[in-house]
Amino acid sequence: MATHSDRGVFRNGSVKRLGIGGTAAVALGLALIVALTASACNCDNNATGPSGTQSTGGGQGFGAASNTVVKGKVVGPDGSAIAGASVATSSSAFPAYTQKTDYEGEYWSDVPGAATVTVKVTAGGFADQSRSVTASDGQSVRADFTLQRQ
């Protein structure tokens, strides 16, 4: 009759043959999963939005969180989201910052207070677009884009 320990990775005492007990094996397995998950993250530690220099994070990284935000959505001519489009925000008030849209085509960037912000969007196979928007201190402003195929 087969028992639970006779099946799978732990069959016939294979963990015991490695010289570790069941609790240690579980702890080692969890530590390995956590390490692999952390190393697989392509995250921007300053990210506060859905996309950043990786694929999830906006934030300009100005230290303390800003409550002034430029956000929007990037879609194609058929209205479908363009994931991974590059969105560059720049102003004379802060350095240029480039991020990627998330899987829903959305982006957002914290800006350090009121500013006129130029937003430029590029995506492979589409014509570039840019526009300027005025962000008021403590407010959010939208800059949505519909890109045309080249």
Tab-separated table of N, CA and C in Angstrom:
chain	number	residue	atom	x	y	z
A	1	MET	N	0.837	-1.163	0.000
A	1	MET	CA	0.000	0.000	0.000
A	1	MET	C	0.893	1.241	0.000
A	2	ALA	N	0.590	2.188	-0.903
A	2	ALA	CA	1.390	3.407	-1.015
A	2	ALA	C	0.952	4.412	0.036
A	3	THR	N	1.906	5.063	0.629
A	3	THR	CA	1.607	6.138	1.570
A	3	THR	C	1.952	7.455	0.912
A	4	HIS	N	1.529	8.544	1.543
A	4	HIS	CA	1.789	9.868	0.987
A	4	HIS	C	3.285	10.092	0.776
A	5	SER	N	4.106	9.586	1.672
A	5	SER	CA	5.547	9.816	1.552
A	5	SER	C	6.188	8.959	0.471
A	6	ASP	N	5.419	8.055	-0.134
A	6	ASP	CA	5.971	7.215	-1.196
A	6	ASP	C	5.860	7.872	-2.567
A	7	ARG	N	5.243	9.046	-2.648
A	7	ARG	CA	5.027	9.688	-3.932
A	7	ARG	C	5.784	11.003	-4.033
A	8	GLY	N	6.056	11.421	-5.255
A	8	GLY	CA	6.611	12.737	-5.514
A	8	GLY	C	8.082	12.849	-5.159
A	9	VAL	N	8.517	14.072	-4.938
A	9	VAL	CA	9.917	14.377	-4.674
A	9	VAL	C	10.394	13.718	-3.393
A	10	PHE	N	9.503	13.558	-2.421
A	10	PHE	CA	9.891	13.045	-1.117
A	10	PHE	C	9.730	11.528	-1.008
A	11	ARG	N	9.585	10.837	-2.115
A	11	ARG	CA	9.318	9.403	-2.100
A	11	ARG	C	10.501	8.646	-1.492
A	12	ASN	N	10.171	7.617	-0.795
A	12	ASN	CA	11.151	6.698	-0.212
A	12	ASN	C	12.250	7.397	0.583
A	13	GLY	N	11.887	8.473	1.259
A	13	GLY	CA	12.840	9.129	2.154
A	13	GLY	C	13.962	9.857	1.454
A	14	SER	N	13.739	10.358	0.237
A	14	SER	CA	14.818	11.031	-0.488
A	14	SER	C	15.327	12.256	0.267
A	15	VAL	N	14.461	12.941	1.003
A	15	VAL	CA	14.902	14.075	1.803
A	15	VAL	C	15.851	13.595	2.877
A	16	LYS	N	15.548	12.479	3.489
A	16	LYS	CA	16.426	11.937	4.526
A	16	LYS	C	17.786	11.588	3.936
A	17	ARG	N	17.807	11.111	2.682
A	17	ARG	CA	19.078	10.784	2.052
A	17	ARG	C	19.930	12.021	1.808
A	18	LEU	N	19.287	13.185	1.712
A	18	LEU	CA	20.034	14.421	1.552
A	18	LEU	C	20.590	14.915	2.883
A	19	GLY	N	20.183	14.281	3.950
A	19	GLY	CA	20.700	14.636	5.259
A	19	GLY	C	19.976	15.794	5.911
A	20	ILE	N	18.776	16.114	5.428
A	20	ILE	CA	18.005	17.169	6.068
A	20	ILE	C	16.639	16.632	6.420
A	21	GLY	N	16.055	17.172	7.469
A	21	GLY	CA	14.727	16.749	7.895
A	21	GLY	C	13.649	17.466	7.112
A	22	GLY	N	12.418	17.052	7.301
A	22	GLY	CA	11.294	17.621	6.576
A	22	GLY	C	11.126	19.108	6.810
A	23	THR	N	11.251	19.574	8.049
A	23	THR	CA	11.091	20.994	8.351
A	23	THR	C	12.181	21.818	7.681
A	24	ALA	N	13.406	21.317	7.739
A	24	ALA	CA	14.511	22.025	7.099
A	24	ALA	C	14.319	22.053	5.581
A	25	ALA	N	13.807	20.985	5.008
A	25	ALA	CA	13.574	20.934	3.566
A	25	ALA	C	12.527	21.957	3.152
A	26	VAL	N	11.463	22.089	3.949
A	26	VAL	CA	10.420	23.056	3.648
A	26	VAL	C	10.978	24.470	3.758
A	27	ALA	N	11.739	24.747	4.813
A	27	ALA	CA	12.332	26.072	4.998
A	27	ALA	C	13.285	26.406	3.849
A	28	LEU	N	14.100	25.441	3.450
A	28	LEU	CA	15.019	25.650	2.343
A	28	LEU	C	14.258	25.924	1.048
A	29	GLY	N	13.197	25.181	0.818
A	29	GLY	CA	12.380	25.376	-0.379
A	29	GLY	C	11.745	26.757	-0.410
A	30	LEU	N	11.200	27.208	0.723
A	30	LEU	CA	10.599	28.533	0.791
A	30	LEU	C	11.640	29.627	0.575
A	31	ALA	N	12.820	29.455	1.170
A	31	ALA	CA	13.887	30.439	0.982
A	31	ALA	C	14.289	30.523	-0.486
A	32	LEU	N	14.344	29.390	-1.155
A	32	LEU	CA	14.694	29.361	-2.572
A	32	LEU	C	13.627	30.061	-3.410
A	33	ILE	N	12.368	29.829	-3.110
A	33	ILE	CA	11.275	30.470	-3.839
A	33	ILE	C	11.331	31.980	-3.654
A	34	VAL	N	11.537	32.433	-2.428
A	34	VAL	CA	11.618	33.872	-2.164
A	34	VAL	C	12.798	34.483	-2.908
A	35	ALA	N	13.946	33.819	-2.881
A	35	ALA	CA	15.131	34.342	-3.561
A	35	ALA	C	14.913	34.419	-5.070
A	36	LEU	N	14.319	33.408	-5.645
A	36	LEU	CA	14.076	33.401	-7.088
A	36	LEU	C	13.044	34.448	-7.476
A	37	THR	N	12.023	34.608	-6.662
A	37	THR	CA	11.003	35.614	-6.947
A	37	THR	C	11.600	37.004	-6.893
A	38	ALA	N	12.414	37.286	-5.891
A	38	ALA	CA	13.018	38.610	-5.752
A	38	ALA	C	13.979	38.897	-6.905
A	39	SER	N	14.755	37.912	-7.316
A	39	SER	CA	15.718	38.148	-8.380
A	39	SER	C	15.046	38.255	-9.743
A	40	ALA	N	13.840	37.710	-9.894
A	40	ALA	CA	13.134	37.783	-11.166
A	40	ALA	C	12.443	39.130	-11.353
A	41	CYS	N	12.299	39.891	-10.277
A	41	CYS	CA	11.644	41.194	-10.358
A	41	CYS	C	12.549	42.186	-11.057
A	42	ASN	N	12.027	42.816	-12.067
A	42	ASN	CA	12.751	43.866	-12.777
A	42	ASN	C	12.163	45.193	-12.328
A	43	CYS	N	12.169	45.429	-11.011
A	43	CYS	CA	11.442	46.537	-10.422
A	43	CYS	C	12.303	47.754	-10.181
A	44	ASP	N	11.688	48.900	-10.321
A	44	ASP	CA	12.293	50.178	-9.977
A	44	ASP	C	11.905	50.455	-8.538
A	45	ASN	N	12.870	50.499	-7.636
A	45	ASN	CA	12.558	50.668	-6.225
A	45	ASN	C	11.868	51.980	-5.922
A	46	ASN	N	11.952	52.969	-6.799
A	46	ASN	CA	11.275	54.233	-6.594
A	46	ASN	C	9.915	54.267	-7.275
A	47	ALA	N	9.521	53.165	-7.873
A	47	ALA	CA	8.294	53.147	-8.659
A	47	ALA	C	7.070	53.339	-7.787
A	48	THR	N	6.138	54.147	-8.261
A	48	THR	CA	4.886	54.345	-7.564
A	48	THR	C	3.701	54.150	-8.488
A	49	GLY	N	3.927	53.857	-9.739
A	49	GLY	CA	2.843	53.724	-10.699
A	49	GLY	C	2.847	52.383	-11.370
A	50	PRO	N	2.005	52.212	-12.399
A	50	PRO	CA	1.903	50.934	-13.052
A	50	PRO	C	3.059	50.599	-13.963
A	51	SER	N	3.906	51.542	-14.258
A	51	SER	CA	5.031	51.221	-15.110
A	51	SER	C	6.187	52.153	-14.811
A	52	GLY	N	7.408	51.660	-14.997
A	52	GLY	CA	8.580	52.461	-14.718
A	52	GLY	C	9.698	52.021	-15.619
A	53	THR	N	10.939	52.069	-15.168
A	53	THR	CA	12.033	51.660	-16.013
A	53	THR	C	11.975	50.166	-16.254
A	54	GLN	N	11.196	49.467	-15.498
A	54	GLN	CA	10.955	48.061	-15.743
A	54	GLN	C	9.644	47.969	-16.487
A	55	SER	N	8.644	47.315	-15.928
A	55	SER	CA	7.345	47.317	-16.549
A	55	SER	C	6.261	47.671	-15.560
A	56	THR	N	6.617	47.926	-14.335
A	56	THR	CA	5.603	48.368	-13.398
A	56	THR	C	6.080	49.499	-12.535
A	57	GLY	N	5.933	50.675	-12.768
A	57	GLY	CA	6.300	51.727	-11.838
A	57	GLY	C	6.403	53.032	-12.539
A	58	GLY	N	5.874	54.009	-12.024
A	58	GLY	CA	5.904	55.328	-12.601
A	58	GLY	C	6.864	56.185	-11.841
A	59	GLY	N	6.565	56.705	-10.846
A	59	GLY	CA	7.232	57.665	-10.013
A	59	GLY	C	8.565	58.192	-10.502
A	60	GLN	N	8.725	59.472	-10.435
A	60	GLN	CA	9.960	60.114	-10.835
A	60	GLN	C	11.081	59.828	-9.861
A	61	GLY	N	10.785	59.404	-8.655
A	61	GLY	CA	11.812	59.157	-7.668
A	61	GLY	C	12.334	60.452	-7.067
A	62	PHE	N	11.451	61.359	-6.691
A	62	PHE	CA	11.850	62.637	-6.125
A	62	PHE	C	11.960	62.590	-4.615
A	63	GLY	N	12.098	61.429	-4.023
A	63	GLY	CA	12.178	61.337	-2.569
A	63	GLY	C	10.774	61.187	-2.023
A	64	ALA	N	10.323	62.175	-1.267
A	64	ALA	CA	8.978	62.128	-0.700
A	64	ALA	C	7.959	62.068	-1.837
A	65	ALA	N	6.913	61.294	-1.626
A	65	ALA	CA	5.903	61.109	-2.662
A	65	ALA	C	5.249	62.441	-3.008
A	66	SER	N	5.057	62.669	-4.288
A	66	SER	CA	4.397	63.872	-4.769
A	66	SER	C	2.920	63.571	-4.915
A	67	ASN	N	2.095	64.579	-4.733
A	67	ASN	CA	0.672	64.372	-4.983
A	67	ASN	C	0.249	65.052	-6.277
A	68	THR	N	1.221	65.438	-7.097
A	68	THR	CA	0.963	65.969	-8.430
A	68	THR	C	1.333	64.870	-9.420
A	69	VAL	N	0.384	64.502	-10.285
A	69	VAL	CA	0.567	63.324	-11.128
A	69	VAL	C	0.168	63.618	-12.564
A	70	VAL	N	0.988	63.138	-13.502
A	70	VAL	CA	0.620	63.105	-14.918
A	70	VAL	C	0.381	61.636	-15.233
A	71	LYS	N	-0.802	61.323	-15.744
A	71	LYS	CA	-1.141	59.927	-16.033
A	71	LYS	C	-1.937	59.850	-17.313
A	72	GLY	N	-2.027	58.641	-17.842
A	72	GLY	CA	-2.794	58.467	-19.056
A	72	GLY	C	-2.762	57.048	-19.558
A	73	LYS	N	-3.327	56.873	-20.730
A	73	LYS	CA	-3.415	55.557	-21.365
A	73	LYS	C	-2.966	55.704	-22.809
A	74	VAL	N	-2.253	54.689	-23.295
A	74	VAL	CA	-1.772	54.674	-24.672
A	74	VAL	C	-2.463	53.526	-25.396
A	75	VAL	N	-3.156	53.870	-26.480
A	75	VAL	CA	-3.874	52.856	-27.254
A	75	VAL	C	-3.517	52.996	-28.728
A	76	GLY	N	-3.818	51.942	-29.478
A	76	GLY	CA	-3.642	51.957	-30.919
A	76	GLY	C	-4.873	52.521	-31.592
A	77	PRO	N	-4.858	52.578	-32.933
A	77	PRO	CA	-5.992	53.157	-33.670
A	77	PRO	C	-7.298	52.387	-33.461
A	78	ASP	N	-7.196	51.111	-33.087
A	78	ASP	CA	-8.397	50.317	-32.843
A	78	ASP	C	-8.860	50.387	-31.392
A	79	GLY	N	-8.172	51.177	-30.565
A	79	GLY	CA	-8.556	51.336	-29.163
A	79	GLY	C	-7.953	50.316	-28.221
A	80	SER	N	-7.152	49.380	-28.759
A	80	SER	CA	-6.548	48.378	-27.872
A	80	SER	C	-5.297	48.957	-27.206
A	81	ALA	N	-5.084	48.567	-25.959
A	81	ALA	CA	-3.958	49.066	-25.173
A	81	ALA	C	-2.628	48.689	-25.818
A	82	ILE	N	-1.657	49.594	-25.717
A	82	ILE	CA	-0.301	49.306	-26.180
A	82	ILE	C	0.569	49.139	-24.941
A	83	ALA	N	0.837	47.899	-24.608
A	83	ALA	CA	1.693	47.602	-23.452
A	83	ALA	C	3.150	47.777	-23.847
A	84	GLY	N	3.946	48.290	-22.935
A	84	GLY	CA	5.376	48.431	-23.170
A	84	GLY	C	5.779	49.634	-23.995
A	85	ALA	N	4.843	50.558	-24.260
A	85	ALA	CA	5.200	51.792	-24.965
A	85	ALA	C	6.086	52.629	-24.045
A	86	SER	N	7.062	53.332	-24.604
A	86	SER	CA	7.918	54.219	-23.815
A	86	SER	C	7.230	55.567	-23.659
A	87	VAL	N	7.167	56.035	-22.413
A	87	VAL	CA	6.563	57.328	-22.121
A	87	VAL	C	7.617	58.174	-21.420
A	88	ALA	N	8.017	59.267	-22.064
A	88	ALA	CA	9.015	60.163	-21.474
A	88	ALA	C	8.309	61.428	-21.003
A	89	THR	N	8.515	61.766	-19.737
A	89	THR	CA	7.987	63.010	-19.193
A	89	THR	C	9.165	63.927	-18.904
A	90	SER	N	9.031	65.196	-19.275
A	90	SER	CA	10.123	66.139	-19.036
A	90	SER	C	9.557	67.530	-18.816
A	91	SER	N	10.373	68.355	-18.174
A	91	SER	CA	10.001	69.732	-17.888
A	91	SER	C	11.256	70.491	-17.511
A	92	SER	N	11.196	71.795	-17.568
A	92	SER	CA	12.330	72.577	-17.089
A	92	SER	C	12.436	72.483	-15.568
A	93	ALA	N	11.369	72.031	-14.901
A	93	ALA	CA	11.353	71.924	-13.439
A	93	ALA	C	11.957	70.631	-12.912
A	94	PHE	N	12.153	69.624	-13.775
A	94	PHE	CA	12.714	68.346	-13.330
A	94	PHE	C	13.351	67.621	-14.505
A	95	PRO	N	14.252	66.683	-14.228
A	95	PRO	CA	14.918	65.946	-15.312
A	95	PRO	C	13.950	65.005	-16.032
A	96	ALA	N	14.286	64.695	-17.273
A	96	ALA	CA	13.468	63.768	-18.064
A	96	ALA	C	13.451	62.396	-17.411
A	97	TYR	N	12.326	61.723	-17.551
A	97	TYR	CA	12.143	60.392	-16.976
A	97	TYR	C	11.377	59.548	-17.985
A	98	THR	N	11.868	58.340	-18.254
A	98	THR	CA	11.209	57.439	-19.209
A	98	THR	C	10.730	56.199	-18.490
A	99	GLN	N	9.552	55.766	-18.836
A	99	GLN	CA	8.958	54.574	-18.249
A	99	GLN	C	8.222	53.795	-19.336
A	100	LYS	N	7.689	52.654	-18.974
A	100	LYS	CA	6.926	51.817	-19.909
A	100	LYS	C	5.479	51.741	-19.447
A	101	THR	N	4.559	51.649	-20.406
A	101	THR	CA	3.164	51.449	-20.052
A	101	THR	C	2.973	50.018	-19.561
A	102	ASP	N	1.965	49.821	-18.717
A	102	ASP	CA	1.675	48.487	-18.211
A	102	ASP	C	0.861	47.700	-19.251
A	103	TYR	N	0.400	46.529	-18.880
A	103	TYR	CA	-0.319	45.670	-19.825
A	103	TYR	C	-1.658	46.268	-20.261
A	104	GLU	N	-2.156	47.268	-19.526
A	104	GLU	CA	-3.394	47.941	-19.918
A	104	GLU	C	-3.116	49.247	-20.666
A	105	GLY	N	-1.828	49.491	-20.983
A	105	GLY	CA	-1.452	50.691	-21.711
A	105	GLY	C	-1.389	51.941	-20.843
A	106	GLU	N	-1.416	51.775	-19.528
A	106	GLU	CA	-1.454	52.925	-18.632
A	106	GLU	C	-0.078	53.269	-18.070
A	107	TYR	N	0.077	54.540	-17.733
A	107	TYR	CA	1.303	55.037	-17.109
A	107	TYR	C	0.905	56.132	-16.130
A	108	TRP	N	1.793	56.446	-15.199
A	108	TRP	CA	1.673	57.665	-14.420
A	108	TRP	C	3.022	58.049	-13.867
A	109	SER	N	3.202	59.349	-13.705
A	109	SER	CA	4.449	59.900	-13.191
A	109	SER	C	4.149	60.944	-12.133
A	110	ASP	N	4.800	60.825	-11.001
A	110	ASP	CA	4.749	61.882	-9.993
A	110	ASP	C	5.608	63.025	-10.497
A	111	VAL	N	5.135	64.251	-10.325
A	111	VAL	CA	5.935	65.415	-10.671
A	111	VAL	C	6.048	66.296	-9.425
A	112	PRO	N	7.159	66.986	-9.275
A	112	PRO	CA	7.409	67.737	-8.039
A	112	PRO	C	6.693	69.090	-8.001
A	113	GLY	N	5.375	69.056	-7.980
A	113	GLY	CA	4.622	70.306	-7.910
A	113	GLY	C	4.141	70.748	-9.273
A	114	ALA	N	3.675	71.972	-9.330
A	114	ALA	CA	3.125	72.519	-10.571
A	114	ALA	C	4.203	72.626	-11.638
A	115	ALA	N	3.852	72.243	-12.859
A	115	ALA	CA	4.812	72.314	-13.958
A	115	ALA	C	4.081	72.107	-15.277
A	116	THR	N	4.657	72.657	-16.332
A	116	THR	CA	4.231	72.305	-17.681
A	116	THR	C	5.100	71.128	-18.088
A	117	VAL	N	4.458	70.016	-18.383
A	117	VAL	CA	5.157	68.756	-18.629
A	117	VAL	C	4.962	68.347	-20.081
A	118	THR	N	6.066	68.000	-20.740
A	118	THR	CA	5.992	67.437	-22.083
A	118	THR	C	5.994	65.927	-21.949
A	119	VAL	N	5.009	65.283	-22.566
A	119	VAL	CA	4.885	63.828	-22.543
A	119	VAL	C	5.089	63.337	-23.969
A	120	LYS	N	6.074	62.462	-24.159
A	120	LYS	CA	6.351	61.904	-25.485
A	120	LYS	C	6.205	60.388	-25.405
A	121	VAL	N	5.444	59.832	-26.347
A	121	VAL	CA	5.178	58.394	-26.377
A	121	VAL	C	5.761	57.792	-27.648
A	122	THR	N	6.496	56.694	-27.491
A	122	THR	CA	7.032	55.949	-28.631
A	122	THR	C	6.718	54.477	-28.444
A	123	ALA	N	6.440	53.810	-29.542
A	123	ALA	CA	6.186	52.370	-29.522
A	123	ALA	C	6.524	51.818	-30.902
A	124	GLY	N	7.154	50.658	-30.937
A	124	GLY	CA	7.528	50.029	-32.200
A	124	GLY	C	6.334	49.842	-33.120
A	125	GLY	N	6.475	50.269	-34.372
A	125	GLY	CA	5.410	50.110	-35.358
A	125	GLY	C	4.384	51.233	-35.354
A	126	PHE	N	4.562	52.217	-34.462
A	126	PHE	CA	3.617	53.328	-34.352
A	126	PHE	C	4.361	54.650	-34.488
A	127	ALA	N	3.665	55.667	-34.973
A	127	ALA	CA	4.242	57.009	-35.060
A	127	ALA	C	4.334	57.612	-33.661
A	128	ASP	N	5.454	58.295	-33.375
A	128	ASP	CA	5.643	58.951	-32.083
A	128	ASP	C	4.615	60.072	-31.930
A	129	GLN	N	4.270	60.350	-30.681
A	129	GLN	CA	3.381	61.477	-30.380
A	129	GLN	C	3.882	62.173	-29.142
A	130	SER	N	3.663	63.485	-29.064
A	130	SER	CA	3.978	64.209	-27.836
A	130	SER	C	3.009	65.360	-27.678
A	131	ARG	N	2.870	65.800	-26.438
A	131	ARG	CA	2.053	66.972	-26.130
A	131	ARG	C	2.479	67.504	-24.782
A	132	SER	N	2.168	68.755	-24.555
A	132	SER	CA	2.445	69.379	-23.265
A	132	SER	C	1.150	69.512	-22.477
A	133	VAL	N	1.242	69.268	-21.178
A	133	VAL	CA	0.109	69.427	-20.276
A	133	VAL	C	0.578	70.240	-19.077
A	134	THR	N	-0.355	70.947	-18.470
A	134	THR	CA	-0.023	71.731	-17.284
A	134	THR	C	-0.557	71.010	-16.067
A	135	ALA	N	0.358	70.658	-15.181
A	135	ALA	CA	0.000	69.970	-13.939
A	135	ALA	C	-0.026	71.002	-12.823
A	136	SER	N	-1.148	71.100	-12.123
A	136	SER	CA	-1.266	71.998	-10.976
A	136	SER	C	-0.813	71.271	-9.728
A	137	ASP	N	-0.258	72.020	-8.795
A	137	ASP	CA	0.239	71.430	-7.556
A	137	ASP	C	-0.878	70.677	-6.837
A	138	GLY	N	-0.610	69.421	-6.507
A	138	GLY	CA	-1.564	68.601	-5.772
A	138	GLY	C	-2.679	68.016	-6.617
A	139	GLN	N	-2.614	68.166	-7.926
A	139	GLN	CA	-3.665	67.662	-8.817
A	139	GLN	C	-3.089	66.610	-9.758
A	140	SER	N	-3.980	65.873	-10.410
A	140	SER	CA	-3.530	64.968	-11.461
A	140	SER	C	-4.098	65.466	-12.784
A	141	VAL	N	-3.340	65.235	-13.829
A	141	VAL	CA	-3.759	65.630	-15.168
A	141	VAL	C	-3.562	64.435	-16.087
A	142	ARG	N	-4.513	64.225	-16.994
A	142	ARG	CA	-4.441	63.097	-17.925
A	142	ARG	C	-3.868	63.538	-19.255
A	143	ALA	N	-3.081	62.652	-19.822
A	143	ALA	CA	-2.578	62.821	-21.183
A	143	ALA	C	-2.700	61.458	-21.853
A	144	ASP	N	-3.840	61.218	-22.494
A	144	ASP	CA	-4.090	59.962	-23.203
A	144	ASP	C	-3.617	60.104	-24.641
A	145	PHE	N	-3.175	58.989	-25.217
A	145	PHE	CA	-2.639	59.000	-26.570
A	145	PHE	C	-3.257	57.877	-27.386
A	146	THR	N	-3.604	58.181	-28.638
A	146	THR	CA	-4.013	57.177	-29.617
A	146	THR	C	-2.945	57.207	-30.711
A	147	LEU	N	-2.109	56.180	-30.754
A	147	LEU	CA	-1.015	56.137	-31.721
A	147	LEU	C	-1.491	55.553	-33.059
A	148	GLN	N	-0.951	56.092	-34.123
A	148	GLN	CA	-1.275	55.610	-35.466
A	148	GLN	C	-0.147	54.709	-35.966
A	149	ARG	N	-0.505	53.688	-36.691
A	149	ARG	CA	0.509	52.783	-37.254
A	149	ARG	C	1.344	53.517	-38.287
A	150	GLN	N	2.625	53.132	-38.384
A	150	GLN	CA	3.507	53.741	-39.377
A	150	GLN	C	3.375	53.007	-40.683
